[in-house]
PDB file of C-alpha atoms in Angstrom:
ATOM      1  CA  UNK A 154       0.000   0.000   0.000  1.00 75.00           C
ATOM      2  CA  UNK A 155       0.748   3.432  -1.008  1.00 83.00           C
ATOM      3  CA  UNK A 156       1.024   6.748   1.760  1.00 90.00           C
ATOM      4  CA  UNK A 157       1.931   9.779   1.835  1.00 94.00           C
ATOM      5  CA  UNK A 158       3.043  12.354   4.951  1.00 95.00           C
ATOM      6  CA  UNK A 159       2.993  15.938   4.536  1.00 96.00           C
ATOM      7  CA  UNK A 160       4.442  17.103   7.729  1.00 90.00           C
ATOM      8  CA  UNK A 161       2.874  20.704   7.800  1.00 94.00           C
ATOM      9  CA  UNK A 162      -0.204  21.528   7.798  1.00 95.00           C
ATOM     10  CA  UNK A 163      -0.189  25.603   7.759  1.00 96.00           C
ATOM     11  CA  UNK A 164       3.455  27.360   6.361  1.00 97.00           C
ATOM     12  CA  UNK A 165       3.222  31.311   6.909  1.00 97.00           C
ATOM     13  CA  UNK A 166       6.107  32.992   5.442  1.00 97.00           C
ATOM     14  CA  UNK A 167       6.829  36.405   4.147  1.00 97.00           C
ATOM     15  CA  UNK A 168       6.870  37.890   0.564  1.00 97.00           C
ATOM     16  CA  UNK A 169       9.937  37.357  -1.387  1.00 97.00           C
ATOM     17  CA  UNK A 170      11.380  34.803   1.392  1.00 97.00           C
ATOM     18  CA  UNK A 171      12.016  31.069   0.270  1.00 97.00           C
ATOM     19  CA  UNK A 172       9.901  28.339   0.768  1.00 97.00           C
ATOM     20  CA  UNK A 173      10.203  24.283   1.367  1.00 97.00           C
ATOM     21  CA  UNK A 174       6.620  21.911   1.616  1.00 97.00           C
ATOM     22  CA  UNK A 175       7.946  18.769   2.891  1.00 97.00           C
ATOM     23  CA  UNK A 176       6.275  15.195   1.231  1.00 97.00           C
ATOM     24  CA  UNK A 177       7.253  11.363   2.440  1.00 96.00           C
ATOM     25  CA  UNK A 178       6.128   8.634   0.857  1.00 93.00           C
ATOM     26  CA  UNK A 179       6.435   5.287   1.584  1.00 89.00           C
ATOM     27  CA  UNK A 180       5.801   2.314  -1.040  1.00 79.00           C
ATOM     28  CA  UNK A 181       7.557  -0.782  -2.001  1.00 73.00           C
ATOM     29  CA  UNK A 182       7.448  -0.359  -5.544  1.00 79.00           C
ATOM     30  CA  UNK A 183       8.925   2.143  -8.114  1.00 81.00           C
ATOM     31  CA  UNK A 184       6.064   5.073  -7.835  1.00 87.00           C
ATOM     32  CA  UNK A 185       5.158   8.297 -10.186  1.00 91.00           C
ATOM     33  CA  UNK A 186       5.203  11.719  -7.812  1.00 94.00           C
ATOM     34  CA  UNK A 187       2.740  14.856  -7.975  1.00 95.00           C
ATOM     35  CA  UNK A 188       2.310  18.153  -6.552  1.00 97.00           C
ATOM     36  CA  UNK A 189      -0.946  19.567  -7.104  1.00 97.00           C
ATOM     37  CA  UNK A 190      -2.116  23.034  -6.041  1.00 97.00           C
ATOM     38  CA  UNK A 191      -5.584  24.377  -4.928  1.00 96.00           C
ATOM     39  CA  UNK A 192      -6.179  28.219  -4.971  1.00 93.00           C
ATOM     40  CA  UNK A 193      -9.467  29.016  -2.567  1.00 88.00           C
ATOM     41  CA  UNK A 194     -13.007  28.044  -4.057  1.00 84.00           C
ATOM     42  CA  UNK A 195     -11.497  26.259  -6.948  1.00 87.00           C
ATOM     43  CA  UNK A 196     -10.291  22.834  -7.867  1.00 90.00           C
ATOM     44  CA  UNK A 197      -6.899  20.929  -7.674  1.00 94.00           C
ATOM     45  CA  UNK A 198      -4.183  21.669 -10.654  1.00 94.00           C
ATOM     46  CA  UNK A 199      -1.610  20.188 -11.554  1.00 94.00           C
ATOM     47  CA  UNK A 200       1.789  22.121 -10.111  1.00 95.00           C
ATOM     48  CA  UNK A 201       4.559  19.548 -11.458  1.00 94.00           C
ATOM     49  CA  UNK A 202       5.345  15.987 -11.282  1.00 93.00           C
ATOM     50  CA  UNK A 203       8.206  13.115 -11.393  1.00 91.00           C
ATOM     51  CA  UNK A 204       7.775   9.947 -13.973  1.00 89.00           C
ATOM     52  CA  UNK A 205      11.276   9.394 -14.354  1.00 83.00           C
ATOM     53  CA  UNK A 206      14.627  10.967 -15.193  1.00 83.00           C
ATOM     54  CA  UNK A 207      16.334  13.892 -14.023  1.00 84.00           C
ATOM     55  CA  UNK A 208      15.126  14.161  -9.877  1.00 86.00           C
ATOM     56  CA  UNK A 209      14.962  17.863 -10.091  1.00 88.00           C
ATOM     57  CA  UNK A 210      11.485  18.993 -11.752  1.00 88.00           C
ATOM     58  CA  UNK A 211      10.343  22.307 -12.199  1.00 88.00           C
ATOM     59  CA  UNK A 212       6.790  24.341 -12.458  1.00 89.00           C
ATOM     60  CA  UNK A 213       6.232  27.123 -15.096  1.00 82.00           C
ATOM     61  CA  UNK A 214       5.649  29.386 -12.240  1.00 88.00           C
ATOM     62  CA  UNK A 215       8.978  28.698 -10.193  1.00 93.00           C
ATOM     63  CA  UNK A 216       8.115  25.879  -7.907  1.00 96.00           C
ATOM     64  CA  UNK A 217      10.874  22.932  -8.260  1.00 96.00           C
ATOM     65  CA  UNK A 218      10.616  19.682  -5.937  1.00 96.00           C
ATOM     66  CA  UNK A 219      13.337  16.971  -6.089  1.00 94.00           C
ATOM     67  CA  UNK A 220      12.575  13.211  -5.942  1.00 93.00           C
ATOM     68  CA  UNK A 221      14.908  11.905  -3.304  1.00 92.00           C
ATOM     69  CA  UNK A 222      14.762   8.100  -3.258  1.00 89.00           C
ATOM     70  CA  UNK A 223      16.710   7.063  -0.685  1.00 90.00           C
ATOM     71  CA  UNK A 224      14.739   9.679   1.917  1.00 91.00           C
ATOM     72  CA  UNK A 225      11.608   8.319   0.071  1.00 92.00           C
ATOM     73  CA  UNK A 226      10.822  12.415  -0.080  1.00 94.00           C
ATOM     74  CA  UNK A 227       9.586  14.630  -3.119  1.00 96.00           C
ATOM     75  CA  UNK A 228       9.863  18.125  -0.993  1.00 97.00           C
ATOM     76  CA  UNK A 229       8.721  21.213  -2.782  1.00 97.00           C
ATOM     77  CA  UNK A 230      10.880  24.360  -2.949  1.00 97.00           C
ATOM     78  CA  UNK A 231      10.599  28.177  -4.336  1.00 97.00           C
ATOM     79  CA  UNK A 232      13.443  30.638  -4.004  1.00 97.00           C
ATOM     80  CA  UNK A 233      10.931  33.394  -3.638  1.00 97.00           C
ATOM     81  CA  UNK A 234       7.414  33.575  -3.091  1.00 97.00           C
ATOM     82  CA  UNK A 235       4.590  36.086  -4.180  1.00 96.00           C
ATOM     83  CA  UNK A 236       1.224  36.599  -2.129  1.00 96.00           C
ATOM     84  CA  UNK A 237      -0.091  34.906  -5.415  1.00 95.00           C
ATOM     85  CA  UNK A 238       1.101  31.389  -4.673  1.00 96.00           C
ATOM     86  CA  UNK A 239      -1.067  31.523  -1.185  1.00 96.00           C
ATOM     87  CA  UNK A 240      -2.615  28.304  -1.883  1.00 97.00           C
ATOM     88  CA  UNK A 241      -2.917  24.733  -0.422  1.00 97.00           C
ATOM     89  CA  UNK A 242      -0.600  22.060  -1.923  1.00 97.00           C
ATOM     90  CA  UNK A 243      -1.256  18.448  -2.308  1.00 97.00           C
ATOM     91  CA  UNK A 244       1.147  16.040  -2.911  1.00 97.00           C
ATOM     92  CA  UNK A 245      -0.031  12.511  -4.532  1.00 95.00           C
ATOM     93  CA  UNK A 246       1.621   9.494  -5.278  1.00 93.00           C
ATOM     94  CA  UNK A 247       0.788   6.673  -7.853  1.00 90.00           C
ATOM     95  CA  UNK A 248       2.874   3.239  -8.671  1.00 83.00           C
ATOM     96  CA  UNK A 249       1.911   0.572 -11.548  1.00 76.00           C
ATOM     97  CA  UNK A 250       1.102  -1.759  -9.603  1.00 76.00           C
ATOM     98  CA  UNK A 251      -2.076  -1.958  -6.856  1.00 70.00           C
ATOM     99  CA  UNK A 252      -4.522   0.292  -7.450  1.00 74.00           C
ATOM    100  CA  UNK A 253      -4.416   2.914 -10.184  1.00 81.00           C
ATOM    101  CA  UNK A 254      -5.752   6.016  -8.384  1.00 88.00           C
ATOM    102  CA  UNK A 255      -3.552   8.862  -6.877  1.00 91.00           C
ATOM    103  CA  UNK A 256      -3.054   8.747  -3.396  1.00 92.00           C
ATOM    104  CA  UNK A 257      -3.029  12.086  -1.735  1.00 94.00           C
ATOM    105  CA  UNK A 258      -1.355  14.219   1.365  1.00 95.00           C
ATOM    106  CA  UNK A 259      -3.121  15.814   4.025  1.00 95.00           C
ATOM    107  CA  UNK A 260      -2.091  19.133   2.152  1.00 96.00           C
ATOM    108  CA  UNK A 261       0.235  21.961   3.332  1.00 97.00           C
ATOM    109  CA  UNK A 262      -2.076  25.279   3.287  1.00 97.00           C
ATOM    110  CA  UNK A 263       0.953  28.186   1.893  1.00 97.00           C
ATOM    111  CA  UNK A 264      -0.017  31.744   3.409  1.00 97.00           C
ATOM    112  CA  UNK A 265       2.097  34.350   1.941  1.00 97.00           C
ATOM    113  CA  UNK A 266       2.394  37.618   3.980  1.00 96.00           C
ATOM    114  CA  UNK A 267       3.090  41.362   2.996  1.00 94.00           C
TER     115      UNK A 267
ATOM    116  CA  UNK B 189      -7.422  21.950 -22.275  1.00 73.00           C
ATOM    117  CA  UNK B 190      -9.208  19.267 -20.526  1.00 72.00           C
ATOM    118  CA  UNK B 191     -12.482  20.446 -18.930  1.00 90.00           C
ATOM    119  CA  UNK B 192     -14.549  18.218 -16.131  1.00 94.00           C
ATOM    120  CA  UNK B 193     -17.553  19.419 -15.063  1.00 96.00           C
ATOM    121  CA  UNK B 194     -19.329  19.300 -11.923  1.00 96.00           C
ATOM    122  CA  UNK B 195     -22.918  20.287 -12.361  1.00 90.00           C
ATOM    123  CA  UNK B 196     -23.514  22.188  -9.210  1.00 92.00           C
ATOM    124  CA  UNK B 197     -20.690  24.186  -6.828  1.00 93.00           C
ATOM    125  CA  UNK B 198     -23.301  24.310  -3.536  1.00 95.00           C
ATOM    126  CA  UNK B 199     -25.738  22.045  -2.689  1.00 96.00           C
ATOM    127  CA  UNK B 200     -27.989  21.320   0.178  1.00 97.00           C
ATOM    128  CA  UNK B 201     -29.750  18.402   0.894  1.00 97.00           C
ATOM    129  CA  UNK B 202     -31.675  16.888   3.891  1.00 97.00           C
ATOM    130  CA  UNK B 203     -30.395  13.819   5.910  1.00 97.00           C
ATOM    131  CA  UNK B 204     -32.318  10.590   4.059  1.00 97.00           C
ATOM    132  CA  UNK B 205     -32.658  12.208   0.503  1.00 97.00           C
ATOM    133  CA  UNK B 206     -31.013  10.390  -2.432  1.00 97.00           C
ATOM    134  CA  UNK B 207     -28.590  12.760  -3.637  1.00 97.00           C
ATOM    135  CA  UNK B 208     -27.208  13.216  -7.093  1.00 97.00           C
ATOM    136  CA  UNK B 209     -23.775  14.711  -7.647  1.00 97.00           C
ATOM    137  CA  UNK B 210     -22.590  14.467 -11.729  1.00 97.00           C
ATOM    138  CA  UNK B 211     -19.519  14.568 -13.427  1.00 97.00           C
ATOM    139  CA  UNK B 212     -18.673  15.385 -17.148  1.00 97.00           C
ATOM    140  CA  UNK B 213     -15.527  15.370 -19.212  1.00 96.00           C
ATOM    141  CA  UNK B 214     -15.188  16.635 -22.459  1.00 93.00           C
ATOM    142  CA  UNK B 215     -11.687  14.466 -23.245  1.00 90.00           C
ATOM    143  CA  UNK B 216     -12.916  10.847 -24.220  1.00 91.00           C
ATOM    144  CA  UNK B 217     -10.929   9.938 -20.685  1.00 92.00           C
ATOM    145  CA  UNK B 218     -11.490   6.300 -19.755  1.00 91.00           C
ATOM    146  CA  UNK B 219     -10.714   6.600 -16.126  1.00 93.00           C
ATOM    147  CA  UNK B 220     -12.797   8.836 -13.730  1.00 95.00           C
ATOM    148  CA  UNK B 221     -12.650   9.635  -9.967  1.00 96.00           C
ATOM    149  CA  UNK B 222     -14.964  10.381  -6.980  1.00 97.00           C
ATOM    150  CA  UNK B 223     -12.616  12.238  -4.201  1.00 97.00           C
ATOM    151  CA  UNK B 224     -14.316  13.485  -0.698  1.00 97.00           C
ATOM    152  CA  UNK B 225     -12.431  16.747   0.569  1.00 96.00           C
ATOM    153  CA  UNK B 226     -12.255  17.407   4.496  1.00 94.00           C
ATOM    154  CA  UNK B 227     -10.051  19.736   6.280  1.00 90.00           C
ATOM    155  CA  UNK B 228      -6.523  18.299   7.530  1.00 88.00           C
ATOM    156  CA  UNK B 229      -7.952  15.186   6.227  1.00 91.00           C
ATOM    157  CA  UNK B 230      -6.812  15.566   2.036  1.00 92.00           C
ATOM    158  CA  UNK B 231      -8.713  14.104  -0.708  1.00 94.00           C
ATOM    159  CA  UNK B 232      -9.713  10.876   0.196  1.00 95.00           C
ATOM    160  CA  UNK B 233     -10.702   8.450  -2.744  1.00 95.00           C
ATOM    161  CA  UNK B 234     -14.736   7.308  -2.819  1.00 97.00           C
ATOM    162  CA  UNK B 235     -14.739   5.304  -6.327  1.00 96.00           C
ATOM    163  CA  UNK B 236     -13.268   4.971  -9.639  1.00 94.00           C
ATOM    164  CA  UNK B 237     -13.875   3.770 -13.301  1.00 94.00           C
ATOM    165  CA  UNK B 238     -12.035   2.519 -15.511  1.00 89.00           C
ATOM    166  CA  UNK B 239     -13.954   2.116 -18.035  1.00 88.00           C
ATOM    167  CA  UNK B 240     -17.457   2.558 -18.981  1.00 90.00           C
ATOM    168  CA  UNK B 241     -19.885   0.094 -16.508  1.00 90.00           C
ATOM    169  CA  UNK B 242     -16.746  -0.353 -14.955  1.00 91.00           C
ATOM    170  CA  UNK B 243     -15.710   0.514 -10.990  1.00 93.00           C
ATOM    171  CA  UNK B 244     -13.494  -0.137  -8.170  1.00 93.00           C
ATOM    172  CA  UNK B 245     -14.382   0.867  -4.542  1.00 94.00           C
ATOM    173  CA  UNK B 246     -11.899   3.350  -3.149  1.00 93.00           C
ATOM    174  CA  UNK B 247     -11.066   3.785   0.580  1.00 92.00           C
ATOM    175  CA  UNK B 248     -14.273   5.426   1.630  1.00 96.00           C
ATOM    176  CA  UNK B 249     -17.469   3.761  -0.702  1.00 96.00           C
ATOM    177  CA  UNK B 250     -19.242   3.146   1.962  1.00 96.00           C
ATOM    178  CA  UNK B 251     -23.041   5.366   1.995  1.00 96.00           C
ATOM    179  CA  UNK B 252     -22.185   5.771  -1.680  1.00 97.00           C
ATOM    180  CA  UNK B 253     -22.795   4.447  -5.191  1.00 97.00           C
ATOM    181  CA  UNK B 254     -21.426   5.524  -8.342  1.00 97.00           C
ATOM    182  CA  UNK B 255     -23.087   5.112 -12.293  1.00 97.00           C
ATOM    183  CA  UNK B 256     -20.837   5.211 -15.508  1.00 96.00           C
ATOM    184  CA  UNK B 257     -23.161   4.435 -17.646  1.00 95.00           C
ATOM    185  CA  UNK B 258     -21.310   6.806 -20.865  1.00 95.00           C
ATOM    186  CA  UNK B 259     -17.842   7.425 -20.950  1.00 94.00           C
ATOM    187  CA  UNK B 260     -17.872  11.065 -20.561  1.00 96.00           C
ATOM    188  CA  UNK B 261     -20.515  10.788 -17.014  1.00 97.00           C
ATOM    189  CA  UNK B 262     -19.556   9.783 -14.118  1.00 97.00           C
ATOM    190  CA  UNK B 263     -22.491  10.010 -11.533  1.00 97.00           C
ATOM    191  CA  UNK B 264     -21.902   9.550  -7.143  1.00 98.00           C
ATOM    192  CA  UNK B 265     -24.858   8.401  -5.526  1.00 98.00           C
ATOM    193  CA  UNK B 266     -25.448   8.955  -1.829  1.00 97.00           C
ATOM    194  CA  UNK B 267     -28.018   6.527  -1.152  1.00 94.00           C
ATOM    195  CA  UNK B 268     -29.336   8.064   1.801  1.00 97.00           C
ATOM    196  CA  UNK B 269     -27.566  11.261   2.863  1.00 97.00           C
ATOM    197  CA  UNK B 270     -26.351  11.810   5.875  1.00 97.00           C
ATOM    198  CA  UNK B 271     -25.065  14.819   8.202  1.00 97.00           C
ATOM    199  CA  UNK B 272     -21.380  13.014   8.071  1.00 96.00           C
ATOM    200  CA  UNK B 273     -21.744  13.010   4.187  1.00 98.00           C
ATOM    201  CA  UNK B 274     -21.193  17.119   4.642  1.00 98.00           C
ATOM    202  CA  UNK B 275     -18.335  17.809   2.525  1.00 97.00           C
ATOM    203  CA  UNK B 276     -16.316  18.839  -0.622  1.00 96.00           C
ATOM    204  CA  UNK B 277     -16.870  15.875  -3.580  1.00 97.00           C
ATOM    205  CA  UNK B 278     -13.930  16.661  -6.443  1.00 97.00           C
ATOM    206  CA  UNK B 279     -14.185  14.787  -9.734  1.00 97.00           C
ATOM    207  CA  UNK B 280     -11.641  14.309 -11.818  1.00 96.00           C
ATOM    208  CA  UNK B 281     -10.558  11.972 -14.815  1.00 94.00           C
ATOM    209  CA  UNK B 282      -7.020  10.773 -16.823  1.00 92.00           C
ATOM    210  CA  UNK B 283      -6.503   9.566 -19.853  1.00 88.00           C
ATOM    211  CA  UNK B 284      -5.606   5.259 -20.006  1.00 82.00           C
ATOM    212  CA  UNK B 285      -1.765   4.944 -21.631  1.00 73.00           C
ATOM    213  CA  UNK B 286      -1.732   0.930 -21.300  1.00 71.00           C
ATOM    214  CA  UNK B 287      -0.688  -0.431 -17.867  1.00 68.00           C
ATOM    215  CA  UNK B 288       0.985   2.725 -16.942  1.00 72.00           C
ATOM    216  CA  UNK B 289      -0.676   5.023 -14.740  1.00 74.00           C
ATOM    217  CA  UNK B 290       1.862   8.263 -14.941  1.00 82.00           C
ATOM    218  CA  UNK B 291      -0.652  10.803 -16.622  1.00 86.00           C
ATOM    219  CA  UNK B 292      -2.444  13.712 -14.330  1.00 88.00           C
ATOM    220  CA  UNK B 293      -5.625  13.167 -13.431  1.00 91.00           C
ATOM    221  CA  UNK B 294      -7.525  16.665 -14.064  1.00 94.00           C
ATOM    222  CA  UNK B 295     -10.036  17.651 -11.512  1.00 95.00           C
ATOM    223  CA  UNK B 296     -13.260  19.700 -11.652  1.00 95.00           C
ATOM    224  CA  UNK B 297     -13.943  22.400  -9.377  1.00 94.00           C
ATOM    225  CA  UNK B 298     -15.915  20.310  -6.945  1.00 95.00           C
ATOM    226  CA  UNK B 299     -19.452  20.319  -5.141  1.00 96.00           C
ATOM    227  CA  UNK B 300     -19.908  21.630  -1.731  1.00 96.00           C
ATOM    228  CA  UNK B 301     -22.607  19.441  -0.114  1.00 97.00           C
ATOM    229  CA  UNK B 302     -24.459  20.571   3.047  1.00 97.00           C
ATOM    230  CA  UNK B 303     -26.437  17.908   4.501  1.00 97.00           C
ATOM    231  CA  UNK B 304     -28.715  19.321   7.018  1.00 96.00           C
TER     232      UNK B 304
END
């Protein structure tokens, strides 16, 4: 069976200041990672993701997580945040094998500050 | 762009009524998704199809029914609603590449259901 641990639940953090959203996962089987991102009254999109490859994946809109196998962790990182990425993150995992559906985080909710 | 529909944002029902929640995509996906939403909680999976007339209880299909009876609908059925059924239902869908289950799934905007 598939889990997945996001450690924080609420990250406040000033304007301009970095930014890390911790994910664990634990599975015994090669998986497929996702970070999703839910702006308020609106659904989930998709933020990036890791199939396979380079580790280090990156969003259009600066986000960049790293799939770290050995910590069994696919953190999410931004060098600078705006007030526009206050948000709630999700981050999902999916392997080939057992069932085919993502399984999801408890979700990180981002609050940028002036 | 891949569009899935949920036919209503809000809704309020009363505990006991058969409620209705629908789901459209507009992307000939084959495999849909019933998610519940709760605070601190994530999105916890009801059902999914992978086909049409096809399903596969998630973690949480108990209370609830789903109907795929076209490939673009996917309907959630609460049999008989109750006041712990209160929540945030998401839809989404994916497109089938063989065995492989790496592509996004694409989510709707989701139904808020009051149960009073």
């Amino acid at each position: 069976a598939q889990s997945v641990t996001q450690l924080d639940s609420q990250v406040p953090v000033f304007e301009e200041a970095p930014v890390e959203l911790r994910c664990n996962y634990s599975s015994s089987v090669s998986v497929y990672l996702f970070w999703y991102v839910q702006y308020p009254n609106q659904g989930l999109q998709l933020l990036l993701k890791y199939l396979s490859g380079s580790t280090l994946v990156e969003s259009i809109n600066g986000f960049e997580a790293e799939f770290n196998k050995s910590q069994t962790s696919f953190h999410l990182r931004k060098p600078s945040v705006h007030i526009s990425d206050t948000a709630e993150y999700f981050c999902a995992v999916i392997s080939d094998t057992g069932r085919r559906a993502l399984t999801f985080g408890s979700g990180t909710r981002l609050q940028v500050q002036p | 762009d891949v569009k899935v529909t949920q036919s209503s944002r809000y809704l309020v029902k009363r505990t006991g009524e058969k409620v209705f929640l629908e789901c459209v995509q507009d992307m000939d996906h084959e495999n849909m998704f019933w998610y519940r939403q709760d605070p601190g909680l994530g999105l916890r999976l009801i059902y999914f199809s992978y086909d049409v007339k096809m399903k596969e209880k998630g973690d949480i299909p108990e209370g609830y029914s789903v109907s795929r009876e076209k490939k673009e609908r996917f309907s959630l059925i609460l049999e008989s609603a109750s006041t712990n059924q209160t929540s945030m239902y998401l839809c989404a869908s994916r497109v089938r590449r063989g065995l492989v289950s790496n592509q996004p799934q694409h989510f709707g905007d989701g139904t808020r259901l009051s149960i009073l």
